[in-house]
Tab-separated table of C-alpha atoms in Angstrom:
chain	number	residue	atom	x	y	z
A	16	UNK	CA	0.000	0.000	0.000
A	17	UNK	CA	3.022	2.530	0.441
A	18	UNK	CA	4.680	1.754	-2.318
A	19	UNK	CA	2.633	3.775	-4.918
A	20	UNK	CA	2.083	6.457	-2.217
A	21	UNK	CA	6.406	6.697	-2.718
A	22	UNK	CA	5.927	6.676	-6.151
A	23	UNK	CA	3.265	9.457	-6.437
A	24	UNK	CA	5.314	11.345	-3.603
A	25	UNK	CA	8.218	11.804	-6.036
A	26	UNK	CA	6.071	12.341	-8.970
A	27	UNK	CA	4.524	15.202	-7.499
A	28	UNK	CA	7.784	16.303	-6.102
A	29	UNK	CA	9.364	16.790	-9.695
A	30	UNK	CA	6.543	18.550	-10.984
A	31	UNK	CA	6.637	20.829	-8.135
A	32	UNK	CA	10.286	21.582	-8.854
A	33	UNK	CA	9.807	22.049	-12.670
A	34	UNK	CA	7.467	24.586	-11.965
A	35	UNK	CA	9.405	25.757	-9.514
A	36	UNK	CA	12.014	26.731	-11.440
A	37	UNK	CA	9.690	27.594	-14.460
A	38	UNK	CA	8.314	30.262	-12.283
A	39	UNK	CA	11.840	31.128	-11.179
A	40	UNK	CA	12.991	32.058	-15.662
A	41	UNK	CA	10.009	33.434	-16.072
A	42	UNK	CA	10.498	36.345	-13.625
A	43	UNK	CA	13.484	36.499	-14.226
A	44	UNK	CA	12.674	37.162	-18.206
A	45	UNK	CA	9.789	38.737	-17.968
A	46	UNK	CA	8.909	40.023	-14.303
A	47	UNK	CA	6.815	39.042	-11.725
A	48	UNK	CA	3.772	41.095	-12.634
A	49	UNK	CA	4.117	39.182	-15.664
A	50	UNK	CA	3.995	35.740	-14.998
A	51	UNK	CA	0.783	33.531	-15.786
A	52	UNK	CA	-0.550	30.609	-14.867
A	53	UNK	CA	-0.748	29.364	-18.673
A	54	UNK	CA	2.675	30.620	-19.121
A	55	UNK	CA	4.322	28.579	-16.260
A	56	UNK	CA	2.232	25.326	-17.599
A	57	UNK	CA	4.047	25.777	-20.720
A	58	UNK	CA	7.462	26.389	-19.380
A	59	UNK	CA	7.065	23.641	-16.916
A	60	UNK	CA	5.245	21.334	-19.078
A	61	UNK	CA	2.447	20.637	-17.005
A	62	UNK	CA	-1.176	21.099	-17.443
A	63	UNK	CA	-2.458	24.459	-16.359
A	64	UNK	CA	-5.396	22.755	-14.625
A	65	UNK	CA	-3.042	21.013	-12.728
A	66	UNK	CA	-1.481	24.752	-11.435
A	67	UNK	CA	-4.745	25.681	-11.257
A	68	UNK	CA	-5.833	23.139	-8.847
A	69	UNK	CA	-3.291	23.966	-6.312
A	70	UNK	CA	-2.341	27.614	-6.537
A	71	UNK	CA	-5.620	29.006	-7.976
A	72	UNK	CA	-3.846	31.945	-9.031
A	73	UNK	CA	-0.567	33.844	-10.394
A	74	UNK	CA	-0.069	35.601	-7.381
A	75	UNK	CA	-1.167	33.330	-4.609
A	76	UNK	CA	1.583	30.603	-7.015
A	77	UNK	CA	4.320	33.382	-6.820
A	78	UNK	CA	3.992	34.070	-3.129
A	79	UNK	CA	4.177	30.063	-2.590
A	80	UNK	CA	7.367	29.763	-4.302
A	81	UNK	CA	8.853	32.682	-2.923
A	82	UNK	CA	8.090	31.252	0.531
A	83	UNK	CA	9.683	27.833	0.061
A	84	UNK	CA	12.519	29.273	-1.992
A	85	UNK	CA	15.058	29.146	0.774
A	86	UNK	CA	14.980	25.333	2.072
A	87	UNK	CA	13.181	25.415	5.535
A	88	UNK	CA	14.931	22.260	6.234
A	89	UNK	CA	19.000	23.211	6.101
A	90	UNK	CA	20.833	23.362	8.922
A	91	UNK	CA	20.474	26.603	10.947
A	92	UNK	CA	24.156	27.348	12.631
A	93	UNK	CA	24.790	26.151	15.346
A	94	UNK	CA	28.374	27.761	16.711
A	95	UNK	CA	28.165	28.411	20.215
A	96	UNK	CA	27.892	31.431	19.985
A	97	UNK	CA	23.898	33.426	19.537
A	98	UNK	CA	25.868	36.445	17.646
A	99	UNK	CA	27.935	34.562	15.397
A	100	UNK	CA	25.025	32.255	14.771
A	101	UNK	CA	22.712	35.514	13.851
A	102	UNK	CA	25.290	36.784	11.688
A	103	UNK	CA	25.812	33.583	9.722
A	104	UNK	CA	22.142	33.404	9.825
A	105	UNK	CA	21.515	36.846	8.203
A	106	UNK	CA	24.225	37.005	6.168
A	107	UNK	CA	22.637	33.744	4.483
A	108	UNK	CA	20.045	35.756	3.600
A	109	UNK	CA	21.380	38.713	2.471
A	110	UNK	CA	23.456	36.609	-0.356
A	111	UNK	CA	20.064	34.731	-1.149
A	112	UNK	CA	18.426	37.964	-1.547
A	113	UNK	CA	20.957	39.848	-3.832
A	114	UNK	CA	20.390	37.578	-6.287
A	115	UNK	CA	17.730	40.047	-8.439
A	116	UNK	CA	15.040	36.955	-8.937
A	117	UNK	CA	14.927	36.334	-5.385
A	118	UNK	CA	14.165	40.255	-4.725
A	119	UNK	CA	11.876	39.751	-7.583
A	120	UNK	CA	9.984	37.099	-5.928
A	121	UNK	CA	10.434	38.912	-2.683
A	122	UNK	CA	8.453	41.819	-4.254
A	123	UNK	CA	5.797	39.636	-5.518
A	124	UNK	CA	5.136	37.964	-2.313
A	125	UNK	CA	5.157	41.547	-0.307
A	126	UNK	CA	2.335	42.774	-3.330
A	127	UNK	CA	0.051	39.909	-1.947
A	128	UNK	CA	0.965	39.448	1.740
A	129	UNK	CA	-0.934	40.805	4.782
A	130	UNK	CA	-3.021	38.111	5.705
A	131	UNK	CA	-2.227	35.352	7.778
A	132	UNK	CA	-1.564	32.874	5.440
A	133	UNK	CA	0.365	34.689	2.546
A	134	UNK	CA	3.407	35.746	4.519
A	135	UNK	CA	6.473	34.416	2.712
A	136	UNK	CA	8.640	35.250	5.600
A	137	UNK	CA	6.865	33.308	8.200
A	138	UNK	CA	9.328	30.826	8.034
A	139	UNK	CA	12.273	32.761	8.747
A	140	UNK	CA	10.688	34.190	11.648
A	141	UNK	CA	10.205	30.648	12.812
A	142	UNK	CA	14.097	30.173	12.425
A	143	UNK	CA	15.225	33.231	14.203
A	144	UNK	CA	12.738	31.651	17.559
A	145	UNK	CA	15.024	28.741	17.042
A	146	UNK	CA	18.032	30.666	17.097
A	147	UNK	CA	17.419	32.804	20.290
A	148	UNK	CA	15.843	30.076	22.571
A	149	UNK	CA	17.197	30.154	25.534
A	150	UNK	CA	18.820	33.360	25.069
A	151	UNK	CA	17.487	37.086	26.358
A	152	UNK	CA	17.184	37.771	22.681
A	153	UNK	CA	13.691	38.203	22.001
A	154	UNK	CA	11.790	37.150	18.122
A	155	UNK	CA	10.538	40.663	17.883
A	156	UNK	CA	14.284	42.292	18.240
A	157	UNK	CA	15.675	39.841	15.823
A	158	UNK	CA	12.374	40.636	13.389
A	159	UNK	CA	12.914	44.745	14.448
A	160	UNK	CA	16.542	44.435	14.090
A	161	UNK	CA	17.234	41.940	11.582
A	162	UNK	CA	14.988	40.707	9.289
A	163	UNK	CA	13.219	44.070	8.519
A	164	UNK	CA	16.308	45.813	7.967
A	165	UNK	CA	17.325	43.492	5.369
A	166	UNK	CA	13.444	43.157	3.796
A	167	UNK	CA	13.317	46.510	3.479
A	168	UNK	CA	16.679	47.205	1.665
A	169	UNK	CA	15.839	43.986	-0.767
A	170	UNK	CA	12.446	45.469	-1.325
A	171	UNK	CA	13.460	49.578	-1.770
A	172	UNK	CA	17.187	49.840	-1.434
A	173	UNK	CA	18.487	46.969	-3.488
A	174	UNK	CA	22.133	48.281	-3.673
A	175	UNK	CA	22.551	48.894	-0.444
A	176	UNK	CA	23.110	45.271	0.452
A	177	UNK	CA	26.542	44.385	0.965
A	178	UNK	CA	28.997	41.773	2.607
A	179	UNK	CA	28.963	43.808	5.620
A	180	UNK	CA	25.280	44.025	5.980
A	181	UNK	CA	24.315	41.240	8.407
A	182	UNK	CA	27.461	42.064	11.163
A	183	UNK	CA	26.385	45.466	11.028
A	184	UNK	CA	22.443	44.705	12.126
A	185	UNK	CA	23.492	41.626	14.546
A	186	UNK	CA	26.187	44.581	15.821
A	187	UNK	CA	22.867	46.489	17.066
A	188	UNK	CA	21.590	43.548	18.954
A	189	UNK	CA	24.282	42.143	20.308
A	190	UNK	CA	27.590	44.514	20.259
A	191	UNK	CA	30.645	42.644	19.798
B	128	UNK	CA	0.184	85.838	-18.728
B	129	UNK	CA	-0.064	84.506	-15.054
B	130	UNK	CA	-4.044	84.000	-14.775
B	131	UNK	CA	-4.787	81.041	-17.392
B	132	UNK	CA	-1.407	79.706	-16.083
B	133	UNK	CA	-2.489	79.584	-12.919
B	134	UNK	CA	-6.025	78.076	-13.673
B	135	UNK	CA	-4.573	75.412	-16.091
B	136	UNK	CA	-2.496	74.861	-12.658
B	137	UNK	CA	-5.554	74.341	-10.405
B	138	UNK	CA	-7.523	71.939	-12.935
B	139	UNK	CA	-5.180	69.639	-13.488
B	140	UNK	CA	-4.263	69.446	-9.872
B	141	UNK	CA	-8.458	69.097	-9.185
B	142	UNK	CA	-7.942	66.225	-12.273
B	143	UNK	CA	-5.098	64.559	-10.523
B	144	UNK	CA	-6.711	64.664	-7.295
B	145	UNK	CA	-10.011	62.897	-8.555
B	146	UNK	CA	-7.110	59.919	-10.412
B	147	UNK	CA	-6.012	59.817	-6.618
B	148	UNK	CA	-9.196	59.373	-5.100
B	149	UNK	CA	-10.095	56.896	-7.943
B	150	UNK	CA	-7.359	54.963	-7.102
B	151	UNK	CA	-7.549	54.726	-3.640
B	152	UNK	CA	-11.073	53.458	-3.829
B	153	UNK	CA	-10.358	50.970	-6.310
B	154	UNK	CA	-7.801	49.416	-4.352
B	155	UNK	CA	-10.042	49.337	-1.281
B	156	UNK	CA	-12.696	47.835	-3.333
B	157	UNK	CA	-10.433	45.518	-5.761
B	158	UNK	CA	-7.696	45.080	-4.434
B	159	UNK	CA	-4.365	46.550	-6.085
B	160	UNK	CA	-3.356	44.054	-8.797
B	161	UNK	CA	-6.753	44.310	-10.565
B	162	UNK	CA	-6.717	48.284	-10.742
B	163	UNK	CA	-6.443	49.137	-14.444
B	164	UNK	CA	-5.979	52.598	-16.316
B	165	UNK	CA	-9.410	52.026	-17.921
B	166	UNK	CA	-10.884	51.172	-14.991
B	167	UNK	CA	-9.505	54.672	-12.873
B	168	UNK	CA	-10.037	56.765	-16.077
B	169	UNK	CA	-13.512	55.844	-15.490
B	170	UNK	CA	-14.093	56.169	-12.442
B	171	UNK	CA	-12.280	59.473	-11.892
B	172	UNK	CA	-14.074	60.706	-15.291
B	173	UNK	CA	-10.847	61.474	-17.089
B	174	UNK	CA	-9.953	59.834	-20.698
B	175	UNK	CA	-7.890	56.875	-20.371
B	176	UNK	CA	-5.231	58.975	-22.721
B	177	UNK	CA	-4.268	61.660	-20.505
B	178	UNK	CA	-3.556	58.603	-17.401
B	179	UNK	CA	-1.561	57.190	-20.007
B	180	UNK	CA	0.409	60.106	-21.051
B	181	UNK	CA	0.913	60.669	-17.148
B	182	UNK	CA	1.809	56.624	-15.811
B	183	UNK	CA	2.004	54.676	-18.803
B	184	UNK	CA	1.043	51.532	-16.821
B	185	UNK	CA	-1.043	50.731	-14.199
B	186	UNK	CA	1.790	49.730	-11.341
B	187	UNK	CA	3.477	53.353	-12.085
B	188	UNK	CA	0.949	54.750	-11.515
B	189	UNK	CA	-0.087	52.864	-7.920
B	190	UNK	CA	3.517	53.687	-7.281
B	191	UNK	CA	3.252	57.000	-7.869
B	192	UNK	CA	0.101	57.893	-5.758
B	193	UNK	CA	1.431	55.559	-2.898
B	194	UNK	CA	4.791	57.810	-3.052
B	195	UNK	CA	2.575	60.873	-2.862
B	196	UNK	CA	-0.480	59.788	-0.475
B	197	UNK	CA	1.832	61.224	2.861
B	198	UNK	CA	1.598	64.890	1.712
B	199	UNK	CA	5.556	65.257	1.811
B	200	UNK	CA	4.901	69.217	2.331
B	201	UNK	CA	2.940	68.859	5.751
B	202	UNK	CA	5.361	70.527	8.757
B	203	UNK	CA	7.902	68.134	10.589
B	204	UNK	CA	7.464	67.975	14.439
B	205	UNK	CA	9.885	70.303	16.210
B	206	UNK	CA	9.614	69.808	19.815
B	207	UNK	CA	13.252	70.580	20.549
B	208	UNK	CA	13.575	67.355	21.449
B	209	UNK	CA	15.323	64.885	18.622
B	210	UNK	CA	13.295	61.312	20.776
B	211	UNK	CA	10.439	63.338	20.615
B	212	UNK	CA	10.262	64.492	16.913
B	213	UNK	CA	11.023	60.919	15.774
B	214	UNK	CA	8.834	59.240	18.224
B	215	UNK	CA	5.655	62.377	16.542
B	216	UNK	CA	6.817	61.135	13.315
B	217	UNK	CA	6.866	57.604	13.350
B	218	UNK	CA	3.311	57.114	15.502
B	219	UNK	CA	2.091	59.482	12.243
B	220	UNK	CA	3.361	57.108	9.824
B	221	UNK	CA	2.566	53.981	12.080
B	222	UNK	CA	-1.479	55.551	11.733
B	223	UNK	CA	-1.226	56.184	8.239
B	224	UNK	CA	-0.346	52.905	7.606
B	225	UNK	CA	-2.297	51.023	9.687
B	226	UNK	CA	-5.479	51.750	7.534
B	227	UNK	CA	-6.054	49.014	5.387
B	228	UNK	CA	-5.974	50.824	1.779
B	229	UNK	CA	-2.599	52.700	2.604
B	230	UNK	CA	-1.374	49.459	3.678
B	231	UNK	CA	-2.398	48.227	-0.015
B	232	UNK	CA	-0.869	51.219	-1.684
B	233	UNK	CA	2.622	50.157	0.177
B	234	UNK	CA	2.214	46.510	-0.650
B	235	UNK	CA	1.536	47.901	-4.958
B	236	UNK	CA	4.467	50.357	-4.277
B	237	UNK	CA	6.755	47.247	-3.425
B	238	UNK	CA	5.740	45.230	-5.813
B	239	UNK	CA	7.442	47.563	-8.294
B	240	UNK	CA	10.287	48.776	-6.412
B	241	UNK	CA	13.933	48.349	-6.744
B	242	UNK	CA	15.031	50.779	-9.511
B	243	UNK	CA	15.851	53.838	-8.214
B	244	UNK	CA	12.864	55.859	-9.972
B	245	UNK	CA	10.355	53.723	-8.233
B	246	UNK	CA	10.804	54.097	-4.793
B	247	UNK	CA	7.639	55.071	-2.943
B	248	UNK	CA	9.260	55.759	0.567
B	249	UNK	CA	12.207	58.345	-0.847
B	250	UNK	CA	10.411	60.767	0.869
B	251	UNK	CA	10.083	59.333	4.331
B	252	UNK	CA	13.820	58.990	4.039
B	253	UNK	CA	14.592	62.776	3.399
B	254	UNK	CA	12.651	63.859	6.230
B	255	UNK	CA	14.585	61.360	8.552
B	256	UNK	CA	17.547	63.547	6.630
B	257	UNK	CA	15.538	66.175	8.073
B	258	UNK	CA	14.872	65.495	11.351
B	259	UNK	CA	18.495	64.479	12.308
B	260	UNK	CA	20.359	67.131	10.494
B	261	UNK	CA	22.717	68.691	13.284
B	262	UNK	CA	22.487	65.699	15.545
B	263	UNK	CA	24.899	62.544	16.087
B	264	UNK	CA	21.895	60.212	14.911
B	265	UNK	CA	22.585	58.917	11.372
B	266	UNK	CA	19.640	58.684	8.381
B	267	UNK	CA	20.562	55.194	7.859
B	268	UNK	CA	19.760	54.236	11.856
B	269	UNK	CA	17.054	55.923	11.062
B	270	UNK	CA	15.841	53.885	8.394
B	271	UNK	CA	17.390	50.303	9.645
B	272	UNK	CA	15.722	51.100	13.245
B	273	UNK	CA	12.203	52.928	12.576
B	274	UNK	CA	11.335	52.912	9.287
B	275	UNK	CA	11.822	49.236	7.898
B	276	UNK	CA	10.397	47.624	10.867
B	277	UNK	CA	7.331	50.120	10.643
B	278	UNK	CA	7.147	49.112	6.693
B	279	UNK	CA	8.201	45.220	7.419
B	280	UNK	CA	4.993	44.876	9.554
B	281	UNK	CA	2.682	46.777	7.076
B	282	UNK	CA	3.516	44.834	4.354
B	283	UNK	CA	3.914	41.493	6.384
B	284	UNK	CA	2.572	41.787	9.649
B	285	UNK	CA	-0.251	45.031	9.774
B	286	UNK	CA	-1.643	43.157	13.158
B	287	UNK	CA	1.037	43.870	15.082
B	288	UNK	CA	1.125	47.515	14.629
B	289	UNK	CA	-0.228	49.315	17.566
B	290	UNK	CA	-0.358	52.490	19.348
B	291	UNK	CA	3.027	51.660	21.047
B	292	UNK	CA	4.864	50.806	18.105
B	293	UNK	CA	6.698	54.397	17.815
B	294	UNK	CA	7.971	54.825	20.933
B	295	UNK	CA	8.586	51.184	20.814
B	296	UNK	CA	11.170	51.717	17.783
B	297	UNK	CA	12.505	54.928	18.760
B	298	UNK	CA	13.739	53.747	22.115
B	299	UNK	CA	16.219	51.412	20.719
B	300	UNK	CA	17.631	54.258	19.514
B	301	UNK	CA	17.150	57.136	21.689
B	302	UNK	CA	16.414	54.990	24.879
B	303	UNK	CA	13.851	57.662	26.986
């Protein structure tokens, strides 16, 4: 009874990641405001029904992939020390986000976020709890000091991202 | 000379106040990805041409009117007090951004940002220029402490903006 379960599981799997990374040329090429559903069928080879079915939309599709576009399941570090931790942390970020399709989908997901469930930074929120447990570091400081920083200069500011970025926000936290 | 100047002057500011308006209650009512030229011409009783000539496209001009919804002209608080102005400042951008269809107009104004000509919170950033001019405060603490966090919960998070939020901010960098 599992086997074809397996078997489905990975089928579904590679679609996902064709359109995935269908979604991923075509805003590159094009930009995000610009991306169908009938377009990403094509690109991904898929049926558009079948994009349909799970994303019901462009946008609601594009927010999805921007979400899971950094894998929730790597390794967060782990060094010993919270500071060095956050600034690994960030700075992973920061290089995921000056590549110009990640701001891209970045953009698209902000364009359709504000309710509960389209938020594609929930689950970096969800790391940085990880990171500070049993610290005095609180979620909200690392969201204040951290994460918006960074959101708002991939969003508005683009070029003002640099190598130094994420010591000099974790340097606001948590001096060295 | 100065008369019809001067009237051609206050119609097409009354026309490009009635686009505004048209916009803004489109976006309430549609949401901001399914506001079209056509549909704002319309509404705002304009021809579609002269929005056109003005925007060229739809996200321009949401950009635009999100830029120019904070009337960048109003008077800066001057208390004396540096904590003070920024904490008057911040609560007034905090409440102008905590109603739902300037929250939209933000999200739009993201969407397309990231070139230098489309950047709908420019002028937020002069008047931190402003309001720290002649003190040791710096405009980009400014922006990394109060104004992405402020915009990084509007776009992501509008629940957890609250009547505290200003003071909130400002006291990691001006602790009281």
């Amino acid at each position: 009874m599992t086997a074809p379960a397996r078997r489905t599981g990975g089928r579904s799997a590679a679609v996902l990641a064709s359109i995935r990374s269908a979604v991923e040329d075509l805003v590159r090429e094009r930009g995000a405001e610009r991306v169908t559903i009938p377009l990403v069928a094509e690109r991904a080879g898929v049926n558009p029904t079948s994009v349909y079915r799970r994303w019901g939309d462009a946008a609601t599709m594009i927010n999805d992939i921007a979400t899971y576009r950094l894998d929730p399941s790597r390794p967060l570090p782990s060094t010993g020390s919270l500071r060095d931790d956050l600034i690994a942390w960030a700075a992973e970020i920061v290089t995921h986000y000056r590549k110009p399709v990640n701001a891209a989908l970045l953009r698209a997901g902000a364009a359709v976020a504000g309710e509960g469930q389209s938020d594609c930074l929930r689950n970096r929120r969800l790391e940085a709890a990880q990171l500070v447990a049993d610290s005095a570091v609180t979620v909200e400081e690392v969201v204040d000091t951290v994460i918006a920083p960074i959101v708002y200069r991939v969003i508005f500011l683009p070029d003002s991202l640099d190598d130094d970025t994420a010591v000099r926000l974790v340097d606001r936290l948590l001096p060295a």
